[in-house]
CSV table of C-alpha atoms (C1' of nucleotides) in Angstrom, one decimal:
chain,number,residue,atom,x,y,z
L,1,MET,CA,28.7,-66.9,39.6
L,2,THR,CA,31.6,-65.9,41.8
L,3,THR,CA,32.2,-69.6,42.7
L,4,PRO,CA,33.8,-69.8,46.0
L,5,THR,CA,37.3,-71.3,46.0
L,6,SER,CA,36.9,-73.9,48.5
L,7,THR,CA,40.0,-73.9,50.5
L,8,GLN,CA,39.1,-77.3,52.3
L,9,THR,CA,42.3,-77.4,54.6
L,10,GLU,CA,41.8,-78.7,58.0
L,11,THR,CA,40.9,-75.6,59.9
L,12,GLN,CA,37.7,-73.7,59.8
L,13,THR,CA,35.9,-71.6,57.3
L,14,PRO,CA,35.8,-73.4,54.1
L,15,ASP,CA,34.4,-70.6,51.9
L,16,ASP,CA,30.8,-71.9,51.6
L,17,PHE,CA,30.2,-72.0,55.3
L,18,LEU,CA,28.4,-69.1,54.7
L,19,ARG,CA,25.7,-70.9,53.1
L,20,LEU,CA,25.6,-74.1,55.1
L,21,ASP,CA,25.2,-72.4,58.5
L,22,GLN,CA,22.3,-70.4,57.0
L,23,GLN,CA,20.5,-73.7,56.4
L,24,ILE,CA,19.1,-74.8,60.0
L,25,CYS,CA,18.1,-71.6,61.3
L,26,PHE,CA,16.6,-70.4,58.0
L,27,SER,CA,14.8,-73.7,57.6
L,28,LEU,CA,13.4,-73.2,61.1
L,29,ASN,CA,12.4,-69.6,60.2
L,30,ALA,CA,10.8,-70.5,57.1
L,31,ALA,CA,8.9,-73.4,58.8
L,32,SER,CA,7.7,-71.3,61.7
L,33,ARG,CA,6.4,-68.6,59.2
L,34,ALA,CA,4.7,-71.1,57.1
L,35,PHE,CA,2.8,-72.3,60.1
L,36,GLY,CA,2.1,-68.7,61.0
L,37,SER,CA,0.1,-68.4,57.5
L,38,VAL,CA,-1.9,-71.5,58.3
L,39,TYR,CA,-2.6,-70.4,61.6
L,40,ARG,CA,-3.8,-66.9,60.4
L,41,VAL,CA,-6.1,-68.5,58.2
L,42,ALA,CA,-7.6,-71.2,60.8
L,43,LEU,CA,-7.6,-68.5,63.5
L,44,LYS,CA,-9.3,-65.7,61.4
L,45,ASP,CA,-12.8,-66.2,62.4
L,46,LEU,CA,-11.8,-66.7,66.0
L,47,GLY,CA,-10.4,-63.1,65.9
L,48,LEU,CA,-7.2,-64.2,67.4
L,49,THR,CA,-3.4,-63.8,66.3
L,50,TYR,CA,-1.1,-66.9,66.9
L,51,PRO,CA,0.4,-65.6,69.9
L,52,GLN,CA,-3.0,-64.4,71.5
L,53,TYR,CA,-4.3,-68.0,70.7
L,54,LEU,CA,-1.4,-69.4,72.6
L,55,VAL,CA,-2.4,-67.1,75.6
L,56,MET,CA,-5.9,-68.4,75.3
L,57,LEU,CA,-4.7,-72.1,75.3
L,58,LEU,CA,-3.0,-71.5,78.5
L,59,LEU,CA,-6.1,-69.9,80.1
L,60,TRP,CA,-8.4,-72.5,79.0
L,61,GLU,CA,-6.1,-74.9,80.6
L,62,HIS,CA,-5.5,-73.1,83.9
L,63,GLY,CA,-8.3,-70.9,84.4
L,64,GLU,CA,-6.1,-67.6,85.4
L,65,LEU,CA,-2.6,-67.0,85.5
L,66,PRO,CA,-0.4,-64.1,86.5
L,67,VAL,CA,1.5,-62.3,83.5
L,68,LYS,CA,4.9,-63.7,84.9
L,69,LYS,CA,3.4,-67.4,84.6
L,70,LEU,CA,2.2,-66.6,81.0
L,71,GLY,CA,5.7,-65.2,80.2
L,72,GLU,CA,7.5,-68.3,81.5
L,73,HIS,CA,5.0,-70.8,79.4
L,74,LEU,CA,5.5,-68.6,76.2
L,75,ARG,CA,9.0,-67.5,76.6
L,76,LEU,CA,7.7,-64.0,76.5
L,77,ASP,CA,8.5,-60.9,78.5
L,78,SER,CA,6.2,-58.1,79.6
L,79,GLY,CA,7.4,-56.1,76.8
L,80,THR,CA,5.6,-58.2,74.3
L,81,LEU,CA,2.8,-59.4,76.7
L,82,SER,CA,1.6,-56.4,78.0
L,83,PRO,CA,0.4,-54.7,74.8
L,84,LEU,CA,-0.8,-58.3,73.7
L,85,LEU,CA,-3.2,-58.8,76.9
L,86,LYS,CA,-4.5,-55.2,76.6
L,87,ARG,CA,-5.6,-55.9,73.1
L,88,LEU,CA,-7.3,-59.3,74.4
L,89,GLU,CA,-8.7,-57.3,77.1
L,90,ALA,CA,-10.1,-54.7,74.5
L,91,THR,CA,-11.7,-57.3,72.6
L,92,GLY,CA,-13.3,-58.6,75.8
L,93,LEU,CA,-11.9,-62.0,76.0
L,94,VAL,CA,-9.6,-61.5,78.9
L,95,ARG,CA,-9.8,-59.9,82.4
L,96,ARG,CA,-7.0,-58.3,83.9
L,97,GLU,CA,-6.7,-57.4,87.9
L,98,ARG,CA,-4.0,-56.8,90.2
L,99,SER,CA,-3.2,-59.5,92.9
L,100,ALA,CA,-4.6,-58.5,96.2
L,101,ARG,CA,-1.8,-60.7,97.9
L,102,ASP,CA,1.0,-59.1,95.8
L,103,GLU,CA,0.0,-55.7,94.2
L,104,ARG,CA,2.8,-55.8,91.6
L,105,SER,CA,1.4,-59.0,90.0
L,106,VAL,CA,-1.5,-59.0,87.5
L,107,VAL,CA,-3.7,-61.9,87.2
L,108,VAL,CA,-5.2,-62.6,83.8
L,109,GLY,CA,-8.6,-64.5,83.5
L,110,LEU,CA,-11.2,-65.4,81.2
L,111,THR,CA,-14.2,-63.4,80.6
L,112,ASP,CA,-17.4,-65.4,79.8
L,113,GLU,CA,-16.7,-64.6,76.2
L,114,GLY,CA,-13.2,-65.8,76.5
L,115,GLY,CA,-14.4,-69.2,78.0
L,116,ALA,CA,-17.1,-69.5,75.4
L,117,LEU,CA,-14.3,-69.1,72.7
L,118,ARG,CA,-13.0,-72.4,73.5
L,119,GLU,CA,-15.6,-74.3,71.8
L,120,ARG,CA,-15.0,-72.9,68.4
L,121,ALA,CA,-11.2,-73.2,69.0
L,122,LEU,CA,-11.5,-76.9,69.2
L,123,ALA,CA,-11.8,-77.2,65.3
L,124,VAL,CA,-8.4,-75.5,64.9
L,125,PRO,CA,-6.0,-78.3,65.9
L,126,ARG,CA,-7.6,-80.7,63.4
L,127,ARG,CA,-7.1,-78.0,60.6
L,128,ILE,CA,-3.6,-77.6,61.6
L,129,ALA,CA,-2.7,-81.2,61.7
L,130,ALA,CA,-4.5,-82.0,58.3
L,131,ALA,CA,-2.2,-79.2,56.9
L,132,THR,CA,1.0,-80.6,58.1
L,133,SER,CA,0.4,-84.2,56.8
L,134,PHE,CA,2.8,-85.6,59.3
L,135,ASP,CA,1.7,-88.2,61.6
L,136,LEU,CA,1.8,-88.0,65.4
L,137,ASP,CA,4.9,-90.1,65.8
L,138,GLU,CA,6.7,-87.7,63.3
L,139,ILE,CA,5.5,-84.5,65.1
L,140,ARG,CA,6.6,-86.0,68.5
L,141,ASP,CA,10.0,-86.7,67.0
L,142,LEU,CA,10.4,-83.4,65.2
L,143,ARG,CA,9.2,-81.6,68.4
L,144,ALA,CA,11.7,-83.3,70.8
L,145,ARG,CA,14.7,-82.5,68.3
L,146,LEU,CA,13.4,-78.8,68.3
L,147,ASP,CA,13.4,-78.5,72.0
L,148,LYS,CA,16.7,-80.3,72.5
L,149,LEU,CA,18.1,-77.8,70.0
L,150,THR,CA,16.5,-74.9,71.8
L,151,ALA,CA,17.8,-76.2,75.1
L,152,ALA,CA,21.3,-75.9,73.9
L,153,LEU,CA,20.9,-72.6,72.3
L,154,ASP,CA,19.7,-71.3,75.5
L,155,SER,CA,22.5,-72.7,77.5
L,156,ALA,CA,25.0,-71.6,75.0
L,157,GLU,CA,23.8,-68.2,75.3
L,158,LEU,CA,24.4,-67.9,79.1
L,159,GLU,CA,28.1,-68.7,78.6
L,160,THR,CA,30.2,-65.6,78.4
L,161,ASP,CA,32.4,-66.8,75.6
T,1,MET,CA,-6.3,-77.3,87.7
T,2,THR,CA,-9.4,-77.7,85.8
T,3,THR,CA,-8.4,-81.1,84.4
T,4,PRO,CA,-10.2,-81.5,81.0
T,5,THR,CA,-12.6,-84.3,81.1
T,6,SER,CA,-11.2,-86.4,78.2
T,7,THR,CA,-14.1,-87.7,76.4
T,8,GLN,CA,-11.9,-90.1,74.3
T,9,THR,CA,-14.8,-91.2,71.9
T,10,GLU,CA,-13.8,-92.4,68.4
T,11,THR,CA,-14.3,-89.0,66.6
T,12,GLN,CA,-12.0,-86.1,66.8
T,13,THR,CA,-11.3,-83.3,69.6
T,14,PRO,CA,-10.2,-85.4,72.7
T,15,ASP,CA,-10.3,-82.4,75.2
T,16,ASP,CA,-6.6,-81.8,75.5
T,17,PHE,CA,-6.1,-81.6,71.6
T,18,LEU,CA,-6.0,-77.8,72.4
T,19,ARG,CA,-2.6,-78.7,74.2
T,20,LEU,CA,-1.0,-81.2,71.6
T,21,ASP,CA,-1.4,-79.0,68.6
T,22,GLN,CA,0.5,-76.2,70.2
T,23,GLN,CA,3.4,-78.2,70.6
T,24,ILE,CA,5.0,-78.5,67.2
T,25,CYS,CA,4.3,-74.9,65.9
T,26,PHE,CA,5.3,-73.6,69.4
T,27,SER,CA,8.6,-75.5,69.6
T,28,LEU,CA,9.4,-74.4,66.1
T,29,ASN,CA,8.7,-70.8,67.2
T,30,ALA,CA,10.5,-71.2,70.3
T,31,ALA,CA,13.7,-72.8,68.5
T,32,SER,CA,13.4,-70.1,66.0
T,33,ARG,CA,13.6,-67.3,68.7
T,34,ALA,CA,16.3,-69.0,70.4
T,35,PHE,CA,18.2,-68.9,67.4
T,36,GLY,CA,17.5,-65.3,67.1
T,37,SER,CA,19.2,-64.5,70.3
T,38,VAL,CA,22.3,-66.4,69.6
T,39,TYR,CA,22.4,-64.8,66.2
T,40,ARG,CA,21.7,-61.3,67.8
T,41,VAL,CA,24.9,-61.8,69.6
T,42,ALA,CA,27.0,-63.1,67.1
T,43,LEU,CA,26.1,-60.4,64.6
T,44,LYS,CA,26.3,-57.5,66.8
T,45,ASP,CA,29.6,-56.4,65.9
T,46,LEU,CA,28.8,-56.7,62.2
T,47,GLY,CA,26.0,-54.3,63.1
T,48,LEU,CA,23.5,-56.5,61.4
T,49,THR,CA,20.3,-58.1,62.3
T,50,TYR,CA,19.5,-61.9,61.1
T,51,PRO,CA,17.3,-60.9,58.2
T,52,GLN,CA,19.9,-58.3,57.1
T,53,TYR,CA,22.6,-61.0,57.4
T,54,LEU,CA,20.7,-63.3,55.2
T,55,VAL,CA,20.5,-60.6,52.6
T,56,MET,CA,24.0,-60.2,52.8
T,57,LEU,CA,24.8,-63.7,52.4
T,58,LEU,CA,22.8,-63.9,49.2
T,59,LEU,CA,24.7,-60.9,47.8
T,60,TRP,CA,28.2,-62.3,48.8
T,61,GLU,CA,27.2,-65.5,46.9
T,62,HIS,CA,25.6,-64.0,43.8
T,63,GLY,CA,27.0,-60.6,43.6
T,64,GLU,CA,23.9,-58.7,43.0
T,65,LEU,CA,20.1,-59.5,42.8
T,66,PRO,CA,16.8,-57.9,42.1
T,67,VAL,CA,14.7,-57.3,45.1
T,68,LYS,CA,12.4,-59.9,43.5
T,69,LYS,CA,14.9,-62.6,43.6
T,70,LEU,CA,16.0,-61.6,47.1
T,71,GLY,CA,12.2,-62.1,48.0
T,72,GLU,CA,11.9,-65.7,46.5
T,73,HIS,CA,15.0,-66.9,48.3
T,74,LEU,CA,14.0,-65.4,51.5
T,75,ARG,CA,10.2,-65.9,51.2
T,76,LEU,CA,9.8,-62.2,52.0
T,77,ASP,CA,7.8,-59.6,50.1
T,78,SER,CA,8.6,-56.0,49.2
T,79,GLY,CA,6.7,-55.1,52.3
T,80,THR,CA,9.7,-56.4,54.2
T,81,LEU,CA,12.6,-56.1,52.2
T,82,SER,CA,12.1,-52.3,51.0
T,83,PRO,CA,12.5,-50.9,54.4
T,84,LEU,CA,15.2,-53.3,55.2
T,85,LEU,CA,17.2,-52.8,52.0
T,86,LYS,CA,16.5,-49.0,52.7
T,87,ARG,CA,18.3,-49.6,56.0
T,88,LEU,CA,21.3,-51.4,54.5
T,89,GLU,CA,21.6,-48.7,52.2
T,90,ALA,CA,21.6,-46.0,54.9
T,91,THR,CA,24.4,-48.0,56.7
T,92,GLY,CA,26.4,-48.1,53.4
T,93,LEU,CA,26.6,-51.9,52.8
T,94,VAL,CA,24.4,-52.2,49.9
T,95,ARG,CA,23.7,-50.0,46.6
T,96,ARG,CA,20.3,-49.9,45.0
T,97,GLU,CA,19.7,-48.9,41.4
T,98,ARG,CA,16.8,-49.3,38.9
T,99,SER,CA,17.5,-51.8,36.1
T,100,ALA,CA,18.1,-50.2,32.7
T,101,ARG,CA,16.6,-53.1,31.2
T,102,ASP,CA,13.2,-53.2,33.3
T,103,GLU,CA,12.6,-50.0,34.9
T,104,ARG,CA,10.2,-51.7,37.4
T,105,SER,CA,13.2,-53.8,38.8
T,106,VAL,CA,15.5,-52.7,41.4
T,107,VAL,CA,18.9,-54.2,41.6
T,108,VAL,CA,20.7,-54.6,44.7
T,109,GLY,CA,24.4,-54.7,45.0
T,110,LEU,CA,27.3,-54.7,47.4
T,111,THR,CA,29.1,-51.5,48.2
T,112,ASP,CA,32.9,-52.0,48.9
T,113,GLU,CA,32.3,-51.8,52.5
T,114,GLY,CA,29.5,-54.4,52.0
T,115,GLY,CA,31.8,-56.7,50.1
T,116,ALA,CA,34.6,-56.3,53.0
T,117,LEU,CA,32.2,-57.3,55.6
T,118,ARG,CA,32.3,-60.9,54.2
T,119,GLU,CA,35.6,-61.4,56.0
T,120,ARG,CA,34.5,-60.7,59.3
T,121,ALA,CA,31.3,-62.6,58.8
T,122,LEU,CA,33.2,-65.8,58.1
T,123,ALA,CA,33.5,-66.0,62.0
T,124,VAL,CA,29.9,-66.3,62.5
T,125,PRO,CA,28.8,-70.0,61.4
T,126,ARG,CA,31.4,-71.4,63.5
T,127,ARG,CA,30.0,-69.6,66.6
T,128,ILE,CA,26.5,-70.7,65.9
T,129,ALA,CA,27.5,-74.1,65.1
T,130,ALA,CA,29.3,-74.3,68.5
T,131,ALA,CA,26.1,-73.1,70.1
T,132,THR,CA,23.7,-75.8,68.7
T,133,SER,CA,26.2,-78.7,69.7
T,134,PHE,CA,24.5,-80.6,67.1
T,135,ASP,CA,26.6,-82.5,64.6
T,136,LEU,CA,26.3,-82.2,60.9
T,137,ASP,CA,24.3,-85.2,60.2
T,138,GLU,CA,21.7,-84.2,62.8
T,139,ILE,CA,21.3,-80.5,61.2
T,140,ARG,CA,21.0,-82.0,57.9
T,141,ASP,CA,18.3,-84.4,59.0
T,142,LEU,CA,16.5,-81.7,60.8
T,143,ARG,CA,16.6,-79.4,58.0
T,144,ALA,CA,15.2,-81.8,55.8
T,145,ARG,CA,12.2,-82.7,58.0
T,146,LEU,CA,11.8,-79.0,58.5
T,147,ASP,CA,11.8,-78.1,54.7
T,148,LYS,CA,9.1,-81.2,54.1
T,149,LEU,CA,6.8,-79.4,56.7
T,150,THR,CA,7.2,-76.2,55.2
T,151,ALA,CA,6.4,-77.5,51.8
T,152,ALA,CA,3.3,-79.4,53.4
T,153,LEU,CA,2.1,-76.2,54.9
T,154,ASP,CA,2.6,-74.3,51.7
T,155,SER,CA,0.6,-76.6,49.6
T,156,ALA,CA,-2.0,-76.8,52.2
T,157,GLU,CA,-2.5,-73.2,52.3
T,158,LEU,CA,-3.1,-73.0,48.4
T,159,GLU,CA,-6.3,-75.3,48.8
T,160,THR,CA,-9.5,-73.4,49.0
T,161,ASP,CA,-10.9,-75.9,51.7
Q,1,DC,C1',-1.0,-48.8,17.9
Q,2,DA,C1',-4.2,-48.6,22.2
Q,3,DC,C1',-5.6,-50.1,26.2
Q,4,DA,C1',-6.4,-53.9,29.7
Q,5,DA,C1',-4.0,-57.2,32.6
Q,6,DT,C1',0.1,-58.2,35.0
Q,7,DT,C1',4.3,-57.4,37.3
Q,8,DA,C1',7.9,-55.0,40.5
Q,9,DA,C1',8.4,-51.9,44.3
Q,10,DG,C1',7.1,-48.9,47.7
Q,11,DT,C1',3.9,-47.2,51.3
Q,12,DT,C1',0.6,-47.7,55.1
Q,13,DG,C1',-1.0,-49.8,59.0
Q,14,DT,C1',-1.0,-53.6,62.6
Q,15,DG,C1',0.9,-56.8,65.7
Q,16,DC,C1',5.0,-59.4,67.3
Q,17,DG,C1',9.6,-59.8,69.8
Q,18,DC,C1',12.9,-57.7,72.2
Q,19,DA,C1',16.4,-54.6,74.5
Q,20,DA,C1',16.4,-50.8,77.6
Q,21,DT,C1',14.2,-48.1,80.8
Q,22,DC,C1',10.8,-46.8,84.3
Q,23,DT,C1',7.4,-47.2,88.4
Q,24,DA,C1',5.8,-49.3,92.1
Q,25,DG,C1',5.4,-52.8,95.3
Q,26,DT,C1',8.0,-56.4,98.2
Q,27,DG,C1',11.2,-58.4,101.3
Q,28,DG,C1',15.2,-58.4,103.7
Q,29,DC,C1',18.6,-56.7,107.1
Q,30,DG,C1',20.8,-53.7,110.0
C,1,DC,C1',11.6,-48.3,111.4
C,2,DG,C1',14.6,-47.0,107.4
C,3,DC,C1',17.1,-48.1,103.6
C,4,DC,C1',18.5,-51.2,99.7
C,5,DA,C1',18.1,-54.7,96.5
C,6,DC,C1',14.8,-57.2,94.2
C,7,DT,C1',10.9,-58.3,91.4
C,8,DA,C1',6.3,-57.5,88.3
C,9,DG,C1',4.7,-55.0,84.9
C,10,DA,C1',4.3,-51.3,81.9
C,11,DT,C1',6.5,-48.1,78.4
C,12,DT,C1',9.4,-46.7,74.7
C,13,DG,C1',11.9,-47.6,70.6
C,14,DC,C1',13.3,-50.4,66.7
C,15,DG,C1',13.1,-53.9,63.3
C,16,DC,C1',10.8,-57.6,61.1
C,17,DA,C1',6.3,-60.1,59.0
C,18,DC,C1',2.5,-59.5,56.4
C,19,DA,C1',-1.9,-57.7,54.4
C,20,DA,C1',-3.8,-54.3,51.6
C,21,DC,C1',-3.1,-50.8,48.9
C,22,DT,C1',-0.6,-47.4,45.6
C,23,DT,C1',2.3,-46.3,41.4
C,24,DA,C1',4.8,-47.1,37.6
C,25,DA,C1',6.5,-50.1,33.9
C,26,DT,C1',5.7,-54.0,31.0
C,27,DT,C1',3.3,-57.3,28.4
C,28,DG,C1',-0.3,-59.3,25.6
C,29,DT,C1',-4.0,-58.9,22.6
C,30,DG,C1',-7.3,-57.0,19.5
DNA sequence: CACAATTAAGTTGTGCGCAATCTAGTGGCG
DNA sequence: CGCCACTAGATTGCGCACAACTTAATTGTG
């Protein structure tokens, strides 16, 4: 067993801190991956992965966006987006062209096929919502907490400490 | 802009469902990745990635475990664990040997170096906790909700539907 | 005991996430 | 104009997550 000998003094590091701290990030991770499995099934007949689906959501909403903007919305850099977009282009859902105004920028838009896929994607959210068995208020509340947590982590990262 | 023409009838799929549903899983994902960045920094001088750190936590707590048990605790299969453990073995923190009782099983244990690393790891939780700026109750509550969500997603997945 | 079904790890292949680096275009500013 | 800092994307390399498959050991059942 090797039961930790909880020192329990006023200062830091009581022995089982090494379990407590694991909790929140691990739970987060586990939930995220569990969602992944559910989305994987729901998105299978659309031929999309979850990150690809997120890109398509943005394009369905905004019509077209430069890679930079996609990255800002999704918190992803070009190292992740470039190959992902290349795959979406290869499957014919997306079109990429360099902006005329700024030759550095690449604008991503929908092909007809990509636009048409939206119809079939409308069934996805309901399937996901059913799988969570959370009501909308619960979801909203949880989301708010998570966003607050993310913001805290982001700003903590900036500090040199 | 292409503002969706919210149909708003009684049935499902009001148009912007395609944004709402993104929310919870995306927030989850974002929080998980934000944690990843913070852990990456905190674990850097230990020479561990976050998943490797989780394995070490289990070994520090339990002494040694078969790969199967590690996978159950972490929700990971051998496809992920085998190469990860091989890397930990290569850096000298971990020892792997086939069980004598069941030759199929591989038991993972700590080397002296791996055991010694625990001392330095004790500083990690505090750094992480500081970065979240959440108090313990908040953490506990959030964790409970996430675990409930994960359980719901897991059981939903089993249903053939 | 023999042999099929099950189980534990490992392997292979794909895609994501991210750091680090590279390329090329843009925008100052003297 | 010429040079330099900056910016947008792409590329490379590594590790994780997971599906699908392989190999080898074990268990159960006739």
